[in-house]
Structure formats: structure tokens, C-alpha cells
PDB file of C-alpha atoms and ligand atoms in Angstrom:
ATOM      1  CA  UNK X   1      16.121 -12.514  58.685  1.00  0.00           C
ATOM      2  CA  UNK X   2      17.738 -11.618  55.327  1.00  0.00           C
ATOM      3  CA  UNK X   3      18.361  -8.026  56.455  1.00  0.00           C
ATOM      4  CA  UNK X   4      20.107  -9.090  59.644  1.00  0.00           C
ATOM      5  CA  UNK X   5      22.324 -11.630  57.866  1.00  0.00           C
ATOM      6  CA  UNK X   6      23.648  -9.060  55.399  1.00  0.00           C
ATOM      7  CA  UNK X   7      24.231  -6.526  58.163  1.00  0.00           C
ATOM      8  CA  UNK X   8      26.122  -9.033  60.344  1.00  0.00           C
ATOM      9  CA  UNK X   9      28.310 -10.102  57.411  1.00  0.00           C
ATOM     10  CA  UNK X  10      29.062  -6.446  56.624  1.00  0.00           C
ATOM     11  CA  UNK X  11      29.971  -5.689  60.250  1.00  0.00           C
ATOM     12  CA  UNK X  12      32.252  -8.747  60.479  1.00  0.00           C
ATOM     13  CA  UNK X  13      34.024  -7.681  57.271  1.00  0.00           C
ATOM     14  CA  UNK X  14      34.524  -4.119  58.532  1.00  0.00           C
ATOM     15  CA  UNK X  15      35.897  -5.497  61.827  1.00  0.00           C
ATOM     16  CA  UNK X  16      38.380  -7.632  59.851  1.00  0.00           C
ATOM     17  CA  UNK X  17      39.531  -4.586  57.859  1.00  0.00           C
ATOM     18  CA  UNK X  18      39.987  -2.469  61.007  1.00  0.00           C
ATOM     19  CA  UNK X  19      41.924  -5.212  62.841  1.00  0.00           C
ATOM     20  CA  UNK X  20      44.152  -6.002  59.855  1.00  0.00           C
ATOM     21  CA  UNK X  21      44.889  -2.313  59.233  1.00  0.00           C
ATOM     22  CA  UNK X  22      45.749  -1.769  62.891  1.00  0.00           C
ATOM     23  CA  UNK X  23      47.987  -4.845  63.039  1.00  0.00           C
ATOM     24  CA  UNK X  24      49.879  -4.361  59.776  1.00  0.00           C
ATOM     25  CA  UNK X  25      50.578  -0.648  60.171  1.00  0.00           C
ATOM     26  CA  UNK X  26      52.521  -1.262  63.394  1.00  0.00           C
ATOM     27  CA  UNK X  27      56.290  -1.755  62.984  1.00  0.00           C
ATOM     28  CA  UNK X  28      56.731  -5.522  62.733  1.00  0.00           C
ATOM     29  CA  UNK X  29      60.189  -5.894  61.136  1.00  0.00           C
ATOM     30  CA  UNK X  30      63.104  -6.336  63.574  1.00  0.00           C
ATOM     31  CA  UNK X  31      65.072  -3.047  63.860  1.00  0.00           C
ATOM     32  CA  UNK X  32      67.357  -2.511  60.853  1.00  0.00           C
ATOM     33  CA  UNK X  33      71.095  -2.585  61.669  1.00  0.00           C
ATOM     34  CA  UNK X  34      72.661  -2.672  58.195  1.00  0.00           C
ATOM     35  CA  UNK X  35      72.763  -0.559  55.028  1.00  0.00           C
ATOM     36  CA  UNK X  36      69.961  -2.572  53.389  1.00  0.00           C
ATOM     37  CA  UNK X  37      67.184  -0.024  53.916  1.00  0.00           C
ATOM     38  CA  UNK X  38      66.076  -0.480  50.289  1.00  0.00           C
ATOM     39  CA  UNK X  39      64.700  -3.911  51.261  1.00  0.00           C
ATOM     40  CA  UNK X  40      62.508  -2.333  53.955  1.00  0.00           C
ATOM     41  CA  UNK X  41      61.270   0.223  51.438  1.00  0.00           C
ATOM     42  CA  UNK X  42      60.336  -2.543  48.983  1.00  0.00           C
ATOM     43  CA  UNK X  43      58.456  -4.468  51.688  1.00  0.00           C
ATOM     44  CA  UNK X  44      56.557  -1.351  52.755  1.00  0.00           C
ATOM     45  CA  UNK X  45      55.695  -0.373  49.192  1.00  0.00           C
ATOM     46  CA  UNK X  46      54.183  -3.775  48.402  1.00  0.00           C
ATOM     47  CA  UNK X  47      52.345  -3.760  51.744  1.00  0.00           C
ATOM     48  CA  UNK X  48      50.892  -0.294  51.075  1.00  0.00           C
ATOM     49  CA  UNK X  49      49.705  -1.175  47.548  1.00  0.00           C
ATOM     50  CA  UNK X  50      48.265  -4.607  48.405  1.00  0.00           C
ATOM     51  CA  UNK X  51      46.893  -3.208  51.684  1.00  0.00           C
ATOM     52  CA  UNK X  52      45.022  -0.426  49.848  1.00  0.00           C
ATOM     53  CA  UNK X  53      43.476  -2.992  47.470  1.00  0.00           C
ATOM     54  CA  UNK X  54      42.572  -5.217  50.441  1.00  0.00           C
ATOM     55  CA  UNK X  55      40.864  -2.369  52.315  1.00  0.00           C
ATOM     56  CA  UNK X  56      38.999  -1.085  49.254  1.00  0.00           C
ATOM     57  CA  UNK X  57      37.696  -4.476  48.065  1.00  0.00           C
ATOM     58  CA  UNK X  58      36.629  -5.568  51.554  1.00  0.00           C
ATOM     59  CA  UNK X  59      34.820  -2.306  52.295  1.00  0.00           C
ATOM     60  CA  UNK X  60      32.992  -2.654  48.957  1.00  0.00           C
ATOM     61  CA  UNK X  61      32.123  -6.253  49.856  1.00  0.00           C
ATOM     62  CA  UNK X  62      30.728  -5.102  53.213  1.00  0.00           C
ATOM     63  CA  UNK X  63      28.710  -2.329  51.576  1.00  0.00           C
ATOM     64  CA  UNK X  64      27.248  -4.518  48.810  1.00  0.00           C
ATOM     65  CA  UNK X  65      26.337  -7.366  51.148  1.00  0.00           C
ATOM     66  CA  UNK X  66      24.369  -4.926  53.297  1.00  0.00           C
ATOM     67  CA  UNK X  67      22.924  -2.785  50.488  1.00  0.00           C
ATOM     68  CA  UNK X  68      21.920  -5.520  48.015  1.00  0.00           C
ATOM     69  CA  UNK X  69      20.917  -8.388  50.251  1.00  0.00           C
ATOM     70  CA  UNK X  70      17.765 -10.390  49.564  1.00  0.00           C
ATOM     71  CA  UNK X  71      14.632  -8.416  50.424  1.00  0.00           C
ATOM     72  CA  UNK X  72      12.217 -11.081  49.156  1.00  0.00           C
ATOM     73  CA  UNK X  73      10.964  -8.877  46.270  1.00  0.00           C
ATOM     74  CA  UNK X  74      13.816  -7.859  43.938  1.00  0.00           C
ATOM     75  CA  UNK X  75      15.095 -10.380  41.376  1.00  0.00           C
ATOM     76  CA  UNK X  76      18.863 -10.666  40.988  1.00  0.00           C
ATOM     77  CA  UNK X  77      20.236  -9.270  37.715  1.00  0.00           C
ATOM     78  CA  UNK X  78      22.472 -11.609  35.752  1.00  0.00           C
ATOM     79  CA  UNK X  79      24.902 -10.645  32.995  1.00  0.00           C
ATOM     80  CA  UNK X  80      28.278 -11.723  31.720  1.00  0.00           C
ATOM     81  CA  UNK X  81      30.918 -10.783  29.157  1.00  0.00           C
ATOM     82  CA  UNK X  82      32.079  -7.222  29.548  1.00  0.00           C
ATOM     83  CA  UNK X  83      35.322  -7.067  27.515  1.00  0.00           C
ATOM     84  CA  UNK X  84      36.081  -3.460  28.449  1.00  0.00           C
ATOM     85  CA  UNK X  85      35.829  -4.195  32.177  1.00  0.00           C
ATOM     86  CA  UNK X  86      37.840  -7.407  31.871  1.00  0.00           C
ATOM     87  CA  UNK X  87      40.586  -5.718  29.840  1.00  0.00           C
ATOM     88  CA  UNK X  88      40.867  -2.823  32.269  1.00  0.00           C
ATOM     89  CA  UNK X  89      41.240  -4.892  35.426  1.00  0.00           C
ATOM     90  CA  UNK X  90      43.687  -7.229  33.684  1.00  0.00           C
ATOM     91  CA  UNK X  91      45.847  -4.389  32.329  1.00  0.00           C
ATOM     92  CA  UNK X  92      45.839  -2.323  35.531  1.00  0.00           C
ATOM     93  CA  UNK X  93      46.831  -5.376  37.602  1.00  0.00           C
ATOM     94  CA  UNK X  94      49.518  -6.338  35.064  1.00  0.00           C
ATOM     95  CA  UNK X  95      50.918  -2.800  35.134  1.00  0.00           C
ATOM     96  CA  UNK X  96      51.160  -2.799  38.946  1.00  0.00           C
ATOM     97  CA  UNK X  97      52.807  -6.247  38.911  1.00  0.00           C
ATOM     98  CA  UNK X  98      55.317  -5.153  36.231  1.00  0.00           C
ATOM     99  CA  UNK X  99      56.248  -2.094  38.317  1.00  0.00           C
ATOM    100  CA  UNK X 100      56.896  -4.356  41.315  1.00  0.00           C
ATOM    101  CA  UNK X 101      58.895  -6.738  39.122  1.00  0.00           C
ATOM    102  CA  UNK X 102      61.216  -4.080  37.678  1.00  0.00           C
ATOM    103  CA  UNK X 103      61.753  -2.430  41.048  1.00  0.00           C
ATOM    104  CA  UNK X 104      62.574  -5.828  42.561  1.00  0.00           C
ATOM    105  CA  UNK X 105      64.994  -6.689  39.736  1.00  0.00           C
ATOM    106  CA  UNK X 106      66.833  -3.387  40.303  1.00  0.00           C
ATOM    107  CA  UNK X 107      66.991  -4.036  44.035  1.00  0.00           C
ATOM    108  CA  UNK X 108      68.246  -7.583  43.443  1.00  0.00           C
ATOM    109  CA  UNK X 109      70.967  -6.250  41.119  1.00  0.00           C
ATOM    110  CA  UNK X 110      72.035  -3.669  43.742  1.00  0.00           C
ATOM    111  CA  UNK X 111      72.155  -6.266  46.540  1.00  0.00           C
ATOM    112  CA  UNK X 112      74.210  -8.613  44.343  1.00  0.00           C
ATOM    113  CA  UNK X 113      76.578  -5.952  42.981  1.00  0.00           C
ATOM    114  CA  UNK X 114      80.344  -6.394  43.413  1.00  0.00           C
ATOM    115  CA  UNK X 115      81.421  -5.683  47.017  1.00  0.00           C
ATOM    116  CA  UNK X 116      83.795  -2.746  47.718  1.00  0.00           C
ATOM    117  CA  UNK X 117      87.463  -3.695  47.246  1.00  0.00           C
ATOM    118  CA  UNK X 118      88.232  -3.230  50.968  1.00  0.00           C
ATOM    119  CA  UNK X 119      85.349  -5.425  52.182  1.00  0.00           C
ATOM    120  CA  UNK X 120      86.331  -7.769  55.011  1.00  0.00           C
ATOM    121  CA  UNK X 121      86.312 -11.453  54.028  1.00  0.00           C
ATOM    122  CA  UNK X 122      84.498 -13.923  56.313  1.00  0.00           C
ATOM    123  CA  UNK X 123      83.418 -17.502  55.671  1.00  0.00           C
ATOM    124  CA  UNK X 124      80.296 -19.033  57.226  1.00  0.00           C
ATOM    125  CA  UNK X 125      79.765 -22.777  56.860  1.00  0.00           C
ATOM    126  CA  UNK X 126      76.476 -24.310  57.965  1.00  0.00           C
ATOM    127  CA  UNK X 127      76.402 -27.833  59.303  1.00  0.00           C
ATOM    128  CA  UNK X 128      73.810 -29.878  61.197  1.00  0.00           C
ATOM    129  CA  UNK X 129      73.310 -27.946  63.549  1.00  0.00           C
ATOM    130  CA  UNK X 130      75.782 -25.091  63.906  1.00  0.00           C
ATOM    131  CA  UNK X 131      77.410 -22.184  62.101  1.00  0.00           C
ATOM    132  CA  UNK X 132      81.192 -22.392  61.597  1.00  0.00           C
ATOM    133  CA  UNK X 133      82.641 -18.910  61.214  1.00  0.00           C
ATOM    134  CA  UNK X 134      86.130 -18.399  59.770  1.00  0.00           C
ATOM    135  CA  UNK X 135      88.336 -15.328  59.315  1.00  0.00           C
ATOM    136  CA  UNK X 136      91.425 -15.424  57.063  1.00  0.00           C
ATOM    137  CA  UNK X 137      93.791 -13.987  59.707  1.00  0.00           C
ATOM    138  CA  UNK X 138      96.719 -11.592  59.034  1.00  0.00           C
ATOM    139  CA  UNK X 139      97.583 -13.121  55.624  1.00  0.00           C
ATOM    140  CA  UNK X 140      94.106 -12.260  54.309  1.00  0.00           C
ATOM    141  CA  UNK X 141      93.773 -15.722  52.719  1.00  0.00           C
ATOM    142  CA  UNK X 142      91.488 -18.547  53.805  1.00  0.00           C
ATOM    143  CA  UNK X 143      93.263 -21.894  54.048  1.00  0.00           C
ATOM    144  CA  UNK X 144      92.185 -24.777  51.819  1.00  0.00           C
ATOM    145  CA  UNK X 145      89.399 -27.060  53.027  1.00  0.00           C
ATOM    146  CA  UNK X 146      88.504 -30.606  52.045  1.00  0.00           C
ATOM    147  CA  UNK X 147      85.343 -32.438  53.069  1.00  0.00           C
ATOM    148  CA  UNK X 148      87.347 -35.667  53.419  1.00  0.00           C
ATOM    149  CA  UNK X 149      89.398 -34.070  56.231  1.00  0.00           C
ATOM    150  CA  UNK X 150      86.301 -33.114  58.247  1.00  0.00           C
ATOM    151  CA  UNK X 151      85.973 -34.620  61.722  1.00  0.00           C
ATOM    152  CA  UNK X 152      84.565 -33.807  65.154  1.00  0.00           C
ATOM    153  CA  UNK X 153      87.647 -31.678  65.945  1.00  0.00           C
ATOM    154  CA  UNK X 154      87.924 -30.234  62.423  1.00  0.00           C
ATOM    155  CA  UNK X 155      84.297 -29.563  61.429  1.00  0.00           C
ATOM    156  CA  UNK X 156      84.995 -27.754  58.148  1.00  0.00           C
ATOM    157  CA  UNK X 157      87.860 -30.033  57.057  1.00  0.00           C
ATOM    158  CA  UNK X 158      90.615 -27.404  57.188  1.00  0.00           C
ATOM    159  CA  UNK X 159      93.803 -28.625  55.474  1.00  0.00           C
ATOM    160  CA  UNK X 160      96.432 -27.810  58.106  1.00  0.00           C
ATOM    161  CA  UNK X 161      99.265 -28.467  55.654  1.00  0.00           C
ATOM    162  CA  UNK X 162      98.215 -25.380  53.671  1.00  0.00           C
ATOM    163  CA  UNK X 163     100.346 -22.372  54.781  1.00  0.00           C
ATOM    164  CA  UNK X 164      97.292 -20.086  54.548  1.00  0.00           C
ATOM    165  CA  UNK X 165      95.428 -22.255  57.079  1.00  0.00           C
ATOM    166  CA  UNK X 166      97.790 -21.648  60.010  1.00  0.00           C
ATOM    167  CA  UNK X 167      96.500 -18.169  60.914  1.00  0.00           C
ATOM    168  CA  UNK X 168      92.807 -18.766  60.119  1.00  0.00           C
ATOM    169  CA  UNK X 169      90.551 -17.830  63.040  1.00  0.00           C
ATOM    170  CA  UNK X 170      87.670 -20.235  63.703  1.00  0.00           C
ATOM    171  CA  UNK X 171      84.588 -19.520  65.801  1.00  0.00           C
ATOM    172  CA  UNK X 172      81.452 -21.532  66.478  1.00  0.00           C
ATOM    173  CA  UNK X 173      78.061 -19.773  66.321  1.00  0.00           C
ATOM    174  CA  UNK X 174      79.725 -16.410  67.006  1.00  0.00           C
ATOM    175  CA  UNK X 175      80.095 -13.873  64.219  1.00  0.00           C
ATOM    176  CA  UNK X 176      82.044 -10.669  64.866  1.00  0.00           C
ATOM    177  CA  UNK X 177      81.471  -7.814  62.427  1.00  0.00           C
ATOM    178  CA  UNK X 178      83.049  -4.348  62.187  1.00  0.00           C
ATOM    179  CA  UNK X 179      80.733  -1.332  62.330  1.00  0.00           C
ATOM    180  CA  UNK X 180      80.530   0.790  59.156  1.00  0.00           C
ATOM    181  CA  UNK X 181      82.810  -1.457  57.144  1.00  0.00           C
ATOM    182  CA  UNK X 182      81.561  -3.662  54.320  1.00  0.00           C
ATOM    183  CA  UNK X 183      81.833  -7.412  54.927  1.00  0.00           C
ATOM    184  CA  UNK X 184      81.691 -10.091  52.253  1.00  0.00           C
ATOM    185  CA  UNK X 185      80.529 -13.418  53.583  1.00  0.00           C
ATOM    186  CA  UNK X 186      81.162 -16.647  51.711  1.00  0.00           C
ATOM    187  CA  UNK X 187      78.283 -18.940  52.631  1.00  0.00           C
ATOM    188  CA  UNK X 188      78.787 -22.709  52.408  1.00  0.00           C
ATOM    189  CA  UNK X 189      77.347 -25.939  53.798  1.00  0.00           C
ATOM    190  CA  UNK X 190      78.948 -29.185  54.980  1.00  0.00           C
ATOM    191  CA  UNK X 191      75.861 -31.366  54.598  1.00  0.00           C
ATOM    192  CA  UNK X 192      72.320 -30.298  53.694  1.00  0.00           C
ATOM    193  CA  UNK X 193      70.746 -27.007  52.610  1.00  0.00           C
ATOM    194  CA  UNK X 194      70.720 -24.422  55.401  1.00  0.00           C
ATOM    195  CA  UNK X 195      69.871 -20.744  55.178  1.00  0.00           C
ATOM    196  CA  UNK X 196      72.093 -18.098  56.743  1.00  0.00           C
ATOM    197  CA  UNK X 197      69.605 -15.593  58.169  1.00  0.00           C
ATOM    198  CA  UNK X 198      70.461 -12.302  59.907  1.00  0.00           C
ATOM    199  CA  UNK X 199      67.018 -10.736  60.481  1.00  0.00           C
ATOM    200  CA  UNK X 200      68.360  -7.369  61.700  1.00  0.00           C
ATOM    201  CA  UNK X 201      70.618  -7.030  58.663  1.00  0.00           C
ATOM    202  CA  UNK X 202      68.012  -8.074  56.040  1.00  0.00           C
ATOM    203  CA  UNK X 203      70.356 -10.884  54.989  1.00  0.00           C
ATOM    204  CA  UNK X 204      69.082 -14.344  54.067  1.00  0.00           C
ATOM    205  CA  UNK X 205      71.140 -16.653  51.889  1.00  0.00           C
ATOM    206  CA  UNK X 206      70.760 -20.390  51.351  1.00  0.00           C
ATOM    207  CA  UNK X 207      73.881 -22.401  52.240  1.00  0.00           C
ATOM    208  CA  UNK X 208      74.178 -25.044  49.528  1.00  0.00           C
ATOM    209  CA  UNK X 209      76.402 -28.128  49.730  1.00  0.00           C
ATOM    210  CA  UNK X 210      79.037 -28.000  46.978  1.00  0.00           C
ATOM    211  CA  UNK X 211      78.650 -24.267  46.360  1.00  0.00           C
ATOM    212  CA  UNK X 212      80.179 -21.096  47.776  1.00  0.00           C
ATOM    213  CA  UNK X 213      77.810 -18.138  47.564  1.00  0.00           C
ATOM    214  CA  UNK X 214      79.116 -14.677  48.375  1.00  0.00           C
ATOM    215  CA  UNK X 215      76.954 -11.941  49.878  1.00  0.00           C
ATOM    216  CA  UNK X 216      77.969  -8.547  51.183  1.00  0.00           C
ATOM    217  CA  UNK X 217      76.523  -5.783  53.354  1.00  0.00           C
ATOM    218  CA  UNK X 218      77.635  -3.100  55.813  1.00  0.00           C
ATOM    219  CA  UNK X 219      76.720  -3.343  59.524  1.00  0.00           C
ATOM    220  CA  UNK X 220      75.694   0.121  60.746  1.00  0.00           C
ATOM    221  CA  UNK X 221      75.131  -0.199  64.495  1.00  0.00           C
ATOM    222  CA  UNK X 222      76.967  -1.941  67.302  1.00  0.00           C
ATOM    223  CA  UNK X 223      75.256  -4.556  69.451  1.00  0.00           C
ATOM    224  CA  UNK X 224      74.399  -8.257  69.690  1.00  0.00           C
ATOM    225  CA  UNK X 225      71.923  -9.801  67.276  1.00  0.00           C
ATOM    226  CA  UNK X 226      70.657 -13.192  66.147  1.00  0.00           C
ATOM    227  CA  UNK X 227      71.851 -15.633  63.489  1.00  0.00           C
ATOM    228  CA  UNK X 228      69.143 -18.120  62.572  1.00  0.00           C
ATOM    229  CA  UNK X 229      68.849 -21.001  60.145  1.00  0.00           C
ATOM    230  CA  UNK X 230      65.917 -20.262  57.836  1.00  0.00           C
ATOM    231  CA  UNK X 231      65.802 -23.625  56.076  1.00  0.00           C
ATOM    232  CA  UNK X 232      64.333 -26.650  57.802  1.00  0.00           C
ATOM    233  CA  UNK X 233      67.487 -28.783  57.873  1.00  0.00           C
ATOM    234  CA  UNK X 234      66.769 -31.665  60.254  1.00  0.00           C
ATOM    235  CA  UNK X 235      65.641 -32.509  63.780  1.00  0.00           C
ATOM    236  CA  UNK X 236      68.011 -29.974  65.395  1.00  0.00           C
ATOM    237  CA  UNK X 237      67.033 -27.103  63.088  1.00  0.00           C
ATOM    238  CA  UNK X 238      65.439 -25.171  65.964  1.00  0.00           C
ATOM    239  CA  UNK X 239      68.729 -24.958  67.873  1.00  0.00           C
ATOM    240  CA  UNK X 240      70.835 -23.859  64.898  1.00  0.00           C
ATOM    241  CA  UNK X 241      71.248 -20.345  66.263  1.00  0.00           C
ATOM    242  CA  UNK X 242      74.182 -18.048  66.748  1.00  0.00           C
ATOM    243  CA  UNK X 243      75.032 -14.488  67.700  1.00  0.00           C
ATOM    244  CA  UNK X 244      76.270 -11.560  65.659  1.00  0.00           C
ATOM    245  CA  UNK X 245      78.379  -9.040  67.538  1.00  0.00           C
ATOM    246  CA  UNK X 246      78.923  -5.722  65.773  1.00  0.00           C
ATOM    247  CA  UNK X 247      81.838  -3.811  67.319  1.00  0.00           C
ATOM    248  CA  UNK X 248      83.559  -0.506  66.448  1.00  0.00           C
ATOM    249  CA  UNK X 249      86.353  -1.015  63.892  1.00  0.00           C
ATOM    250  CA  UNK X 250      89.017   0.090  66.407  1.00  0.00           C
ATOM    251  CA  UNK X 251      88.004  -2.710  68.804  1.00  0.00           C
ATOM    252  CA  UNK X 252      87.444  -5.364  66.167  1.00  0.00           C
ATOM    253  CA  UNK X 253      90.841  -7.124  66.203  1.00  0.00           C
ATOM    254  CA  UNK X 254      90.850  -7.397  69.992  1.00  0.00           C
ATOM    255  CA  UNK X 255      87.237  -8.616  70.160  1.00  0.00           C
ATOM    256  CA  UNK X 256      87.985 -11.305  67.569  1.00  0.00           C
ATOM    257  CA  UNK X 257      91.221 -12.367  69.289  1.00  0.00           C
ATOM    258  CA  UNK X 258      89.443 -12.594  72.674  1.00  0.00           C
ATOM    259  CA  UNK X 259      86.623 -14.651  71.157  1.00  0.00           C
ATOM    260  CA  UNK X 260      89.079 -17.013  69.439  1.00  0.00           C
ATOM    261  CA  UNK X 261      90.803 -17.812  72.752  1.00  0.00           C
ATOM    262  CA  UNK X 262      87.575 -18.925  74.439  1.00  0.00           C
TER     263      UNK X 262
HETATM  264 CU1   CU Z 301      70.155 -25.392  59.269  1.00  0.00          CU
END
């Protein structure tokens, strides 16, 4: 019976390794449509390193459970305290983790670097349960907002007495972006914490009440994609979705004007 048990455990472990390897080596990220390819590289690197450790340790587990299972005669050896072994696995693991850490810090610094001077300004304000999108209009300046002015008709509390507010373009759950031009998005919230998530653009930024957080990226391909809320923000969280439309720069002004009329 002992023989069979070890063999079955080994086979189950090998099956797990084969299935996991098959599943995780297929492309599972949504297609990339922005300039943030470095994020994909970081995800793949950590998957390759942790995946190699996973495969190696599980194959060893399968082998040992088959090879050294109870045969009714051999006594198990017991020993402890091997400082050299303990130091080596601690140091090797620490070294790998430090490499990940420094690479991630560099990537984080690059993602959060100053946007190009000609980046297009857009404001996105989360609210239960919608995304309010605002463009500054021809004057290039966003009008003042005040939470106390917010109402059903004026969801972000735009101060209409501010001269910069008159030409602001407001959209609901529709975000138009120019292809191949950097955009800087000021992410805000009217109520609770939301998270502005553009899976195809590798963008995810919490929208925090009382704070304006700026992110920037460059859309690379035209098409329609999803905006999701990635922070559980209330009963309607599931329907807090919108669409991103990336259009060629030459058609951008018209696309935005058409959308604003609707
Ligand atoms: Cu939300």
C-alpha cells in the first residue's frame, strides 16, 4: 500500500506542474495598447523566476515522495541545524528579492516621471457609480470645481462663474484619447475610494477623495477599450464601467466634439 500511495502522490504533483505550466505560459494579459511595455516585462520576469522555482520544487517533491516512501524496513533519518544550508537558501532568496525590488523601484520611477510638456490634459473624477471625464477646451485650463456646488445636473461641482469653466468639455463614462500623443490624467473622486483601471493600457490608479493624482501614458493603437473600477466602492461597483476610444490625432477634435453633443 505504501508504494502505491507515494506513486499516486507523485503523479498528482506532476499533473499539477504540467497543468500550471500549460496554463501560465499562455498569453493571459489583455493586449497592450499603450507605451507601458516595461510593466509587461516585469510581470513576465517575476512569473518566469517564480515559475521556475515552482516547477523545480514540485518535481523534487514528486520524486522524493516516490523514491523515499515507507517500505516497512528503512528507518527515517533525522537531523537538524545545518548553518551553511540555511545561510545559502536565505542569501540566494534575499538576492533574488532585492533584484526584483530594485527593478521595480526603477520601473515605478519611470512610470511616475514628469510627463512630456505637450501632454494632453484630461481630468477623470470617479463617483458612485460612474466616471466623469473632463477636457479643458480651447483655453487649455480646467475650470474651478467645488464639492458644495455638486448636484444631479452638475456631478463634479463645476463653478460656472469661473471663466475657464465655460469651454470645458464633459463626458460621462466615455474617454477619448489621441493615438501616439502623451496624455496626463488627473484622477479624482467625489465620494469614496475608486480605482481608475485601463487594463489594455496597464494603468491603474486609485481615485482618492480630497486628492488629485496625476498619471500619464501614451496610447499606441486606435480602438475601443474598457474602463473599469478596480476598487470595491459600493453596491453598484460592478456597473462602474466606461469606454476608452483611441482615435488618430487628426480626428481627435471632431470625435470629442461629436461625443460632447450626444
Ligand atoms: Cu468605483
